[in-house]
Amino acid sequence: MTKTIQAIRGMNDCSPTESPLWQWVESKVRNVLQSYGYSEVRMPIVESTPLFARAIGEVTDVVSKEMYTFWDNDEQLTLRPEGTAGCVRAAIEHGWIYNNEQRLWYMGPMFRHERPQKGRYRQFHQAGVEIFGIANPEIDAELILLTARLWKELGIEQHVSLQLNSIGSLEARKNYRSALVEFLQQHIDLLSDEEKERLEKNPLRILDSKNQALQEVLNGAPKLLDYLDEESRVHFAQLCTLLDQMGIAYEVNPKLVRGLDYYNKTVFEWVTNALGAQGTVCGGGRYDGLVEQLGGHATTGVGFAMGLERLVLLVQEVNHQIALPRAVDIYMVYSGEGTTLPAFQLAEKLRKNLPHLRIMTHCSGGNFKKQFKRADKVGANFALVIGETEAAAQQVVVKDLLAGTQQVLSLDNVVDYLQKAF
Ligand code: ATP
Ligand code: MG
């Protein structure tokens, strides 16, 4: 036998039984984003490698070890590990943000070479939002309100909580960085080799170390919030006030810094305890310097991205109330000489007049018994049956598969009847 070929590790198929839940989650996401007036954008999956190196930062985990990069002749390309860099690239390239505010969203696959485990994959999906040209904290608050609304729509609001921090300006972070490094040098023996390396390159990342002993010590470390510049301090205070007034609960987490280099001022994460180690379902923040850093006119930015796999897992875990739509409402059964054409014609007529219904035509031959079995298997509510007698009389038998009743209708009356029945 020929050896079969399997999917790449960490890259999943979505089966016909899983796709209804995915579609349900995606449509909730789309509807909420659209209800805030945001516009969808679609960017390529492949971008030139230097875009990510410049935007995300050379010493971040993503750029230093998680990217899928390859040469295309003499150009180095990367499968996008996140959406912000590509969105900013497109916004600059097409002038979307030149003297203009934009509220944009996107949804699609991202790629990171990580160790696959529950909630962590090599191809995964994000829905993200990027807002350009709005500097004040009201928009930060709107993004948080929007995500909170989505959690309600998904029925997971009891199982996620909001962590909030401000990491201030570049200048403030530099000052803080020196203070943190000085503090950590007194506890250098607690640091792993990797953390020692981070101490040089990206010491703020040590704040979210998984090392318990180090975490205890870090509770006594200098706090970034105490180093904030005045503008960032006011921005953060205004954001917190508005969230309080709008009834959004949050925890200020002084250790929250996020993994990508481009953030400033507000950073936030929505976390859950229901998924084990992969607890962050959504993360975001401000990136006021990024557009300029990538060669555009200085424009403020703020955004977030959420991991759709983790949202789907969380919905599966905690929301057992979802009524997913049936794949098939009506199954068209026909057998005998001259029955194929009327069955096809009736199915097309129903699809035209009752577009919200899902109608499956049998197509694969066999006797009535086999066809009814099939109708049950796909979960149809009704079977419409055309045999030779019905074909000759321009009629159809309408069989209610749940109630077990049936009646004969003229072909002209079927649309009306089904309209009332559904
Ligand atoms: P983590 O700390 O879990 O690695 P991150 O900080 O690298 O997350 P971001 O770059 O902020 O993640 O991406 C936003 C969201 O995308 C995450 O909160 C998570 O829900 C999701 N995500 C990130 N990486 C993966 C992955 N490898 N597999 C599945 N989802 C992911
Ligand atoms: Mg990561």
Coordinates of C-alpha atoms and ligand atoms in Angstrom, one line a residue:
M1 CA 0.0 0.0 0.0
T2 CA 1.2 3.5 -0.7
K3 CA 2.3 5.4 2.4
T4 CA -0.2 8.2 3.2
I5 CA 1.0 11.8 3.7
Q6 CA 0.0 13.6 6.9
A7 CA -0.5 17.2 7.9
I8 CA 2.4 19.2 9.2
R9 CA 2.7 19.0 13.0
G10 CA 0.9 21.9 14.7
M11 CA -1.2 22.6 11.6
N12 CA -4.7 21.4 12.0
D13 CA -7.6 20.4 9.7
C14 CA -11.0 21.7 10.6
S15 CA -13.5 18.8 10.1
P16 CA -17.1 19.0 8.9
T17 CA -18.2 18.4 12.4
E18 CA -16.0 21.1 13.9
S19 CA -16.7 23.8 11.2
P20 CA -20.2 24.8 12.4
L21 CA -18.8 25.9 15.8
W22 CA -15.9 27.8 14.0
Q23 CA -18.4 29.5 11.7
W24 CA -20.6 30.4 14.7
V25 CA -17.6 32.0 16.6
E26 CA -16.4 33.8 13.4
S27 CA -19.8 35.2 12.7
K28 CA -20.1 36.5 16.3
V29 CA -16.7 38.2 15.9
R30 CA -17.6 39.7 12.5
N31 CA -21.0 41.0 13.8
V32 CA -19.5 42.6 16.9
L33 CA -16.7 44.3 14.9
Q34 CA -19.2 45.6 12.3
S35 CA -21.6 46.8 15.1
Y36 CA -18.8 49.2 16.1
G37 CA -18.5 50.5 12.5
Y38 CA -15.0 48.9 11.9
S39 CA -14.0 47.9 8.3
E40 CA -12.5 44.7 7.2
V41 CA -9.1 44.6 5.5
R42 CA -7.4 41.5 4.0
M43 CA -3.6 41.3 3.7
P44 CA -1.3 38.7 2.2
I45 CA -0.1 35.8 4.3
V46 CA 3.4 36.2 3.0
E47 CA 5.4 39.4 3.6
S48 CA 9.0 40.4 3.2
T49 CA 11.0 39.3 6.3
P50 CA 12.5 42.7 7.2
L51 CA 9.0 44.0 7.8
F52 CA 8.6 41.7 10.8
A53 CA 12.1 42.2 12.0
R54 CA 11.6 45.9 12.0
A55 CA 8.1 46.0 13.4
I56 CA 8.1 43.3 16.0
G57 CA 11.8 43.6 17.0
E58 CA 14.9 41.4 16.4
V59 CA 15.2 40.1 20.0
T60 CA 11.6 39.1 20.5
D61 CA 10.7 35.4 20.7
V62 CA 8.6 35.7 17.6
V63 CA 11.3 37.1 15.3
S64 CA 14.3 35.4 16.9
K65 CA 12.9 31.8 16.8
E66 CA 9.3 31.4 15.7
M67 CA 9.1 32.7 12.1
Y68 CA 8.7 30.5 9.0
T69 CA 11.2 32.2 6.7
F70 CA 12.4 31.2 3.2
W71 CA 14.1 32.5 0.2
D72 CA 12.2 33.3 -3.0
N73 CA 15.1 33.9 -5.4
D74 CA 17.0 36.7 -3.8
E75 CA 14.2 37.9 -1.6
Q76 CA 13.7 36.7 2.0
L77 CA 10.0 36.1 2.8
T78 CA 8.1 35.1 6.0
L79 CA 4.7 33.5 6.7
R80 CA 3.1 36.2 8.8
P81 CA 3.4 35.5 12.5
E82 CA 0.8 38.2 13.4
G83 CA -1.3 40.8 11.6
T84 CA -0.3 44.2 12.9
A85 CA 3.0 44.6 10.9
G86 CA 1.2 43.7 7.6
C87 CA -1.7 45.9 8.3
V88 CA 0.6 48.9 9.1
R89 CA 2.6 48.1 5.9
A90 CA -0.6 48.1 3.8
A91 CA -2.0 51.3 5.5
I92 CA 1.2 53.2 4.7
E93 CA 1.5 51.8 1.2
H94 CA -2.0 52.7 0.2
G95 CA -2.4 55.9 2.1
W96 CA -5.3 54.6 4.2
I97 CA -4.0 56.6 7.2
Y98 CA -2.6 59.7 5.5
N99 CA -4.5 62.5 7.3
N100 CA -7.2 60.0 8.1
E101 CA -8.5 57.9 11.0
Q102 CA -9.1 54.2 10.4
R103 CA -10.8 51.5 12.4
L104 CA -9.8 48.2 10.7
W105 CA -10.1 44.5 11.4
Y106 CA -8.9 41.3 9.9
M107 CA -9.2 37.6 10.5
G108 CA -7.0 34.8 9.2
P109 CA -4.2 32.3 9.7
M110 CA -0.9 33.2 11.4
F111 CA 2.3 31.0 11.6
R112 CA 4.7 30.5 14.4
H113 CA 7.3 27.7 14.8
E114 CA 6.4 26.8 18.5
R115 CA 6.1 23.6 20.3
P116 CA 2.5 22.4 19.6
Q117 CA 0.2 21.8 22.6
K118 CA -3.4 22.5 23.6
G119 CA -4.1 26.1 22.6
R120 CA -0.7 26.5 20.9
Y121 CA -0.2 25.6 17.2
R122 CA 2.1 26.4 14.3
Q123 CA -0.7 27.5 12.1
F124 CA -3.4 29.3 14.2
H125 CA -6.0 32.0 13.5
Q126 CA -6.4 35.5 14.8
A127 CA -9.0 38.1 14.6
G128 CA -7.4 41.5 15.1
V129 CA -8.2 45.2 15.2
E130 CA -6.0 48.1 14.4
I131 CA -7.0 51.7 15.0
F132 CA -5.0 54.5 13.4
G133 CA -5.0 58.3 14.1
I134 CA -6.8 58.4 17.5
A135 CA -4.5 59.3 20.3
N136 CA -6.9 59.6 23.2
P137 CA -7.7 56.9 25.7
E138 CA -11.4 56.8 24.7
I139 CA -10.5 54.5 21.9
D140 CA -8.4 52.2 24.2
A141 CA -11.6 52.0 26.3
E142 CA -13.7 51.3 23.2
L143 CA -11.5 48.4 22.2
I144 CA -11.9 46.9 25.6
L145 CA -15.7 47.4 25.6
L146 CA -15.8 45.7 22.2
T147 CA -14.0 42.7 23.4
A148 CA -16.1 42.5 26.6
R149 CA -19.2 42.6 24.3
L150 CA -17.8 39.8 22.2
W151 CA -17.2 37.6 25.3
K152 CA -20.9 38.1 26.2
E153 CA -22.0 37.1 22.7
L154 CA -19.8 34.0 22.9
G155 CA -21.1 33.1 26.4
I156 CA -17.7 33.1 28.0
E157 CA -17.8 36.4 30.0
Q158 CA -17.8 34.6 33.3
H159 CA -14.5 32.8 32.4
V160 CA -12.2 35.7 31.2
S161 CA -10.7 38.6 33.1
L162 CA -8.9 41.7 32.0
Q163 CA -5.3 42.5 32.9
L164 CA -4.2 46.1 32.3
N165 CA -1.0 48.0 32.5
S166 CA 0.8 51.0 31.0
I167 CA 4.3 50.6 29.8
G168 CA 4.7 54.3 29.2
S169 CA 6.9 56.1 26.7
L170 CA 10.2 54.7 25.2
E171 CA 12.0 57.1 27.5
A172 CA 10.2 56.0 30.6
R173 CA 10.8 52.4 29.7
K174 CA 14.5 53.1 29.3
N175 CA 14.7 54.5 32.8
Y176 CA 12.7 51.6 34.2
R177 CA 14.9 49.1 32.3
S178 CA 18.0 50.3 34.1
A179 CA 16.3 50.1 37.5
L180 CA 15.0 46.6 36.7
V181 CA 18.4 45.4 35.5
E182 CA 20.0 46.7 38.6
F183 CA 17.5 45.0 40.7
L184 CA 17.8 41.7 38.9
Q185 CA 21.6 41.7 39.0
Q186 CA 21.2 41.3 42.8
H187 CA 19.3 38.1 42.2
I188 CA 21.3 36.8 39.2
D189 CA 21.6 33.3 40.6
L190 CA 17.9 32.8 40.3
L191 CA 18.0 33.5 36.5
S192 CA 18.1 30.7 34.0
D193 CA 20.6 31.0 31.1
E194 CA 17.9 32.2 28.8
E195 CA 16.8 34.8 31.3
K196 CA 20.4 36.0 31.8
E197 CA 20.5 36.5 28.0
R198 CA 17.3 38.4 28.3
L199 CA 18.7 40.6 31.0
E200 CA 21.0 42.0 28.3
K201 CA 18.6 42.1 25.4
N202 CA 15.0 42.4 26.6
P203 CA 14.9 42.5 30.5
L204 CA 11.2 43.5 30.7
R205 CA 10.3 40.0 29.4
I206 CA 11.8 38.5 32.5
L207 CA 8.8 40.0 34.4
D208 CA 6.5 37.2 33.0
S209 CA 9.0 34.5 33.8
K210 CA 7.4 31.1 34.7
N211 CA 10.0 30.6 37.4
Q212 CA 8.1 30.7 40.8
A213 CA 11.1 31.6 43.0
L214 CA 11.9 34.4 40.6
Q215 CA 8.3 35.6 40.5
E216 CA 8.3 35.9 44.3
V217 CA 11.4 38.1 44.2
L218 CA 9.9 40.1 41.3
N219 CA 7.0 41.2 43.6
G220 CA 9.6 43.4 45.3
A221 CA 11.0 44.7 42.0
P222 CA 10.6 48.3 40.9
K223 CA 7.3 48.9 39.2
L224 CA 7.0 50.2 35.7
L225 CA 3.9 52.2 36.7
D226 CA 6.1 54.3 39.1
Y227 CA 8.4 55.2 36.2
L228 CA 5.7 56.5 33.8
D229 CA 6.0 59.8 32.1
E230 CA 3.3 62.4 32.9
E231 CA 1.5 62.0 29.5
S232 CA 1.3 58.2 29.9
R233 CA 0.2 58.5 33.5
V234 CA -2.7 60.8 32.6
H235 CA -3.6 58.6 29.6
F236 CA -3.8 55.5 31.9
A237 CA -5.7 57.3 34.6
Q238 CA -8.3 58.5 32.1
L239 CA -8.6 55.0 30.6
C240 CA -9.1 53.4 34.1
T241 CA -11.8 56.0 35.0
L242 CA -13.8 55.4 31.8
L243 CA -13.6 51.6 32.3
D244 CA -14.8 52.1 35.9
Q245 CA -17.7 54.3 34.8
M246 CA -18.6 51.7 32.1
G247 CA -18.6 48.9 34.6
I248 CA -15.7 47.0 33.2
A249 CA -13.7 45.1 35.8
Y250 CA -9.9 44.9 35.4
E251 CA -6.8 44.1 37.4
V252 CA -3.8 46.4 37.0
N253 CA -0.9 44.0 36.5
P254 CA 2.4 45.9 36.8
K255 CA 4.2 42.8 35.4
L256 CA 2.2 42.8 32.1
V257 CA 4.6 43.9 29.3
R258 CA 3.6 41.8 26.2
G259 CA 6.0 40.0 23.9
L260 CA 6.3 42.4 21.0
D261 CA 8.5 45.5 21.0
Y262 CA 6.2 48.0 19.4
Y263 CA 3.9 48.7 22.3
N264 CA 3.8 51.9 24.4
K265 CA 1.3 53.3 27.0
T266 CA -1.7 50.9 27.3
V267 CA -1.2 47.2 27.2
F268 CA -3.9 44.6 28.1
E269 CA -4.7 40.9 28.0
W270 CA -7.8 38.9 28.5
V271 CA -6.9 35.7 30.3
T272 CA -8.8 32.6 31.4
N273 CA -8.1 29.8 33.9
A274 CA -10.2 27.3 31.9
L275 CA -7.5 26.4 29.2
G276 CA -4.5 25.4 31.3
A277 CA -1.2 27.0 30.4
Q278 CA -2.4 28.7 27.3
G279 CA -4.5 31.2 29.2
T280 CA -4.3 34.4 27.1
V281 CA -7.2 34.6 24.7
C282 CA -6.6 38.2 23.6
G283 CA -3.8 40.7 23.8
G284 CA -3.2 44.2 22.7
G285 CA -2.1 47.7 23.3
R286 CA -0.9 51.0 21.9
Y287 CA 1.9 51.3 19.3
D288 CA 2.1 55.0 18.7
G289 CA 5.6 54.8 17.1
L290 CA 5.2 51.9 14.8
V291 CA 3.8 53.7 11.7
E292 CA 6.7 56.1 11.7
Q293 CA 9.2 53.4 12.5
L294 CA 8.0 51.6 9.3
G295 CA 8.4 54.7 7.2
G296 CA 4.9 56.3 7.4
H297 CA 3.9 59.8 8.6
A298 CA 3.8 59.7 12.4
T299 CA 0.3 58.3 13.3
T300 CA -0.8 56.8 16.5
G301 CA -2.0 53.2 16.6
V302 CA -3.8 50.9 19.0
G303 CA -5.0 47.4 18.5
F304 CA -5.4 43.8 19.7
A305 CA -5.5 40.3 18.4
M306 CA -7.3 37.3 19.7
G307 CA -6.6 33.6 19.2
L308 CA -9.5 31.9 17.6
E309 CA -8.4 28.4 18.5
R310 CA -8.4 29.4 22.2
L311 CA -11.8 31.1 21.9
V312 CA -13.3 28.0 20.2
L313 CA -11.7 25.8 23.0
L314 CA -13.1 28.1 25.6
V315 CA -16.6 28.1 24.1
Q316 CA -16.5 24.3 24.0
E317 CA -15.4 24.2 27.6
V318 CA -17.8 26.6 29.2
N319 CA -20.8 27.4 26.9
H320 CA -23.1 24.4 26.5
Q321 CA -26.1 26.5 25.5
I322 CA -25.3 27.0 21.8
A323 CA -27.8 25.9 19.3
L324 CA -25.7 25.4 16.2
P325 CA -27.7 25.5 12.9
R326 CA -28.6 22.1 11.4
A327 CA -26.5 21.4 8.3
V328 CA -29.6 20.1 6.5
D329 CA -33.3 21.1 7.0
I330 CA -34.9 19.3 4.1
Y331 CA -33.8 16.1 2.3
M332 CA -35.1 15.5 -1.2
V333 CA -35.9 11.8 -1.8
Y334 CA -36.8 10.5 -5.2
S335 CA -36.8 7.1 -6.9
G336 CA -38.2 5.7 -10.1
E337 CA -38.5 6.5 -13.8
G338 CA -38.9 10.3 -14.5
T339 CA -38.4 11.5 -10.9
T340 CA -34.9 13.0 -11.1
L341 CA -35.9 16.1 -13.0
P342 CA -39.0 17.1 -10.9
A343 CA -36.9 16.5 -7.7
F344 CA -34.1 18.8 -9.0
Q345 CA -36.6 21.4 -10.2
L346 CA -38.4 21.4 -6.8
A347 CA -35.1 21.7 -4.9
E348 CA -34.0 24.7 -7.0
K349 CA -37.4 26.3 -6.6
L350 CA -37.2 26.0 -2.8
R351 CA -33.6 27.3 -2.7
K352 CA -34.8 30.3 -4.7
N353 CA -37.9 31.0 -2.6
L354 CA -36.7 29.9 0.9
P355 CA -33.0 30.9 0.8
H356 CA -32.6 30.5 4.6
L357 CA -33.3 26.7 4.4
R358 CA -30.7 24.1 3.8
I359 CA -31.9 21.6 1.2
M360 CA -29.9 18.5 0.3
T361 CA -30.9 16.4 -2.8
H362 CA -30.1 12.7 -2.5
C363 CA -28.3 12.2 -5.9
S364 CA -26.8 8.8 -5.1
G365 CA -29.6 6.4 -6.2
G366 CA -30.9 3.4 -4.3
N367 CA -34.3 2.6 -2.9
F368 CA -36.5 4.8 -0.6
K369 CA -35.4 3.0 2.5
K370 CA -31.8 3.8 1.9
Q371 CA -32.7 7.4 1.1
F372 CA -34.7 7.9 4.3
K373 CA -31.8 6.5 6.3
R374 CA -29.6 9.1 4.7
A375 CA -32.1 11.9 5.6
D376 CA -32.1 10.8 9.2
K377 CA -28.3 10.6 9.3
V378 CA -27.8 14.2 8.0
G379 CA -30.4 15.4 10.6
A380 CA -33.0 16.7 8.3
N381 CA -36.4 17.9 9.7
F382 CA -38.4 17.0 6.6
A383 CA -38.1 14.7 3.6
L384 CA -39.7 15.6 0.4
V385 CA -40.6 12.5 -1.5
I386 CA -41.2 12.1 -5.3
G387 CA -42.0 8.6 -6.7
E388 CA -43.4 7.8 -10.1
T389 CA -47.0 8.4 -8.9
E390 CA -46.1 11.9 -7.5
A391 CA -44.1 12.8 -10.6
A392 CA -47.1 12.0 -12.8
A393 CA -49.5 13.9 -10.6
Q394 CA -47.3 17.0 -10.1
Q395 CA -47.3 16.2 -6.4
V396 CA -44.9 15.6 -3.6
V397 CA -45.1 13.7 -0.3
V398 CA -44.0 15.9 2.6
K399 CA -42.7 13.8 5.5
D400 CA -42.1 15.4 8.9
L401 CA -39.3 13.2 10.1
L402 CA -39.5 14.4 13.7
A403 CA -43.3 14.0 14.1
G404 CA -43.5 10.9 11.9
T405 CA -46.5 12.4 10.0
Q406 CA -46.8 12.9 6.2
Q407 CA -49.1 14.5 3.7
V408 CA -49.4 14.9 -0.1
L409 CA -49.2 18.4 -1.5
S410 CA -49.4 19.8 -5.0
L411 CA -46.0 21.0 -6.2
D412 CA -47.5 24.5 -6.3
N413 CA -48.2 24.5 -2.6
V414 CA -44.9 23.3 -1.2
V415 CA -43.2 26.7 -0.8
D416 CA -46.1 28.1 1.2
Y417 CA -46.3 25.0 3.3
L418 CA -42.6 25.0 4.2
Q419 CA -42.5 28.7 4.8
K420 CA -45.0 28.2 7.6
A421 CA -43.4 25.0 8.9
F422 CA -39.9 26.7 9.5
Ligands
ATP1 P1 1.5 33.5 24.2 O1 2.1 34.2 25.4 O2 0.4 32.6 24.6 O3 2.6 32.9 23.4 P2 1.7 35.8 22.6 O4 1.9 36.9 23.5 O5 2.8 35.2 21.8 O6 0.9 34.6 23.3 P3 0.2 37.5 20.7 O7 1.4 37.7 19.8 O8 -0.1 38.6 21.6 O9 0.5 36.2 21.6 O10 -1.0 37.0 19.9 C1 -2.4 37.3 20.3 C2 -3.2 36.0 20.6 O11 -3.0 35.1 19.6 C3 -2.7 35.3 21.9 O12 -3.3 35.9 23.0 C4 -3.3 33.9 21.6 O13 -4.7 33.9 22.0 C5 -3.1 33.8 20.2 N1 -1.9 33.0 19.9 C6 -0.6 33.4 19.9 N2 0.2 32.5 19.5 C7 -0.5 31.3 19.3 C8 -0.3 30.0 18.9 N3 1.0 29.6 18.6 N4 -1.3 29.1 18.8 C9 -2.6 29.6 19.0 N5 -2.9 30.8 19.4 C10 -1.9 31.7 19.5
MG2 MG 4.0 33.5 22.0

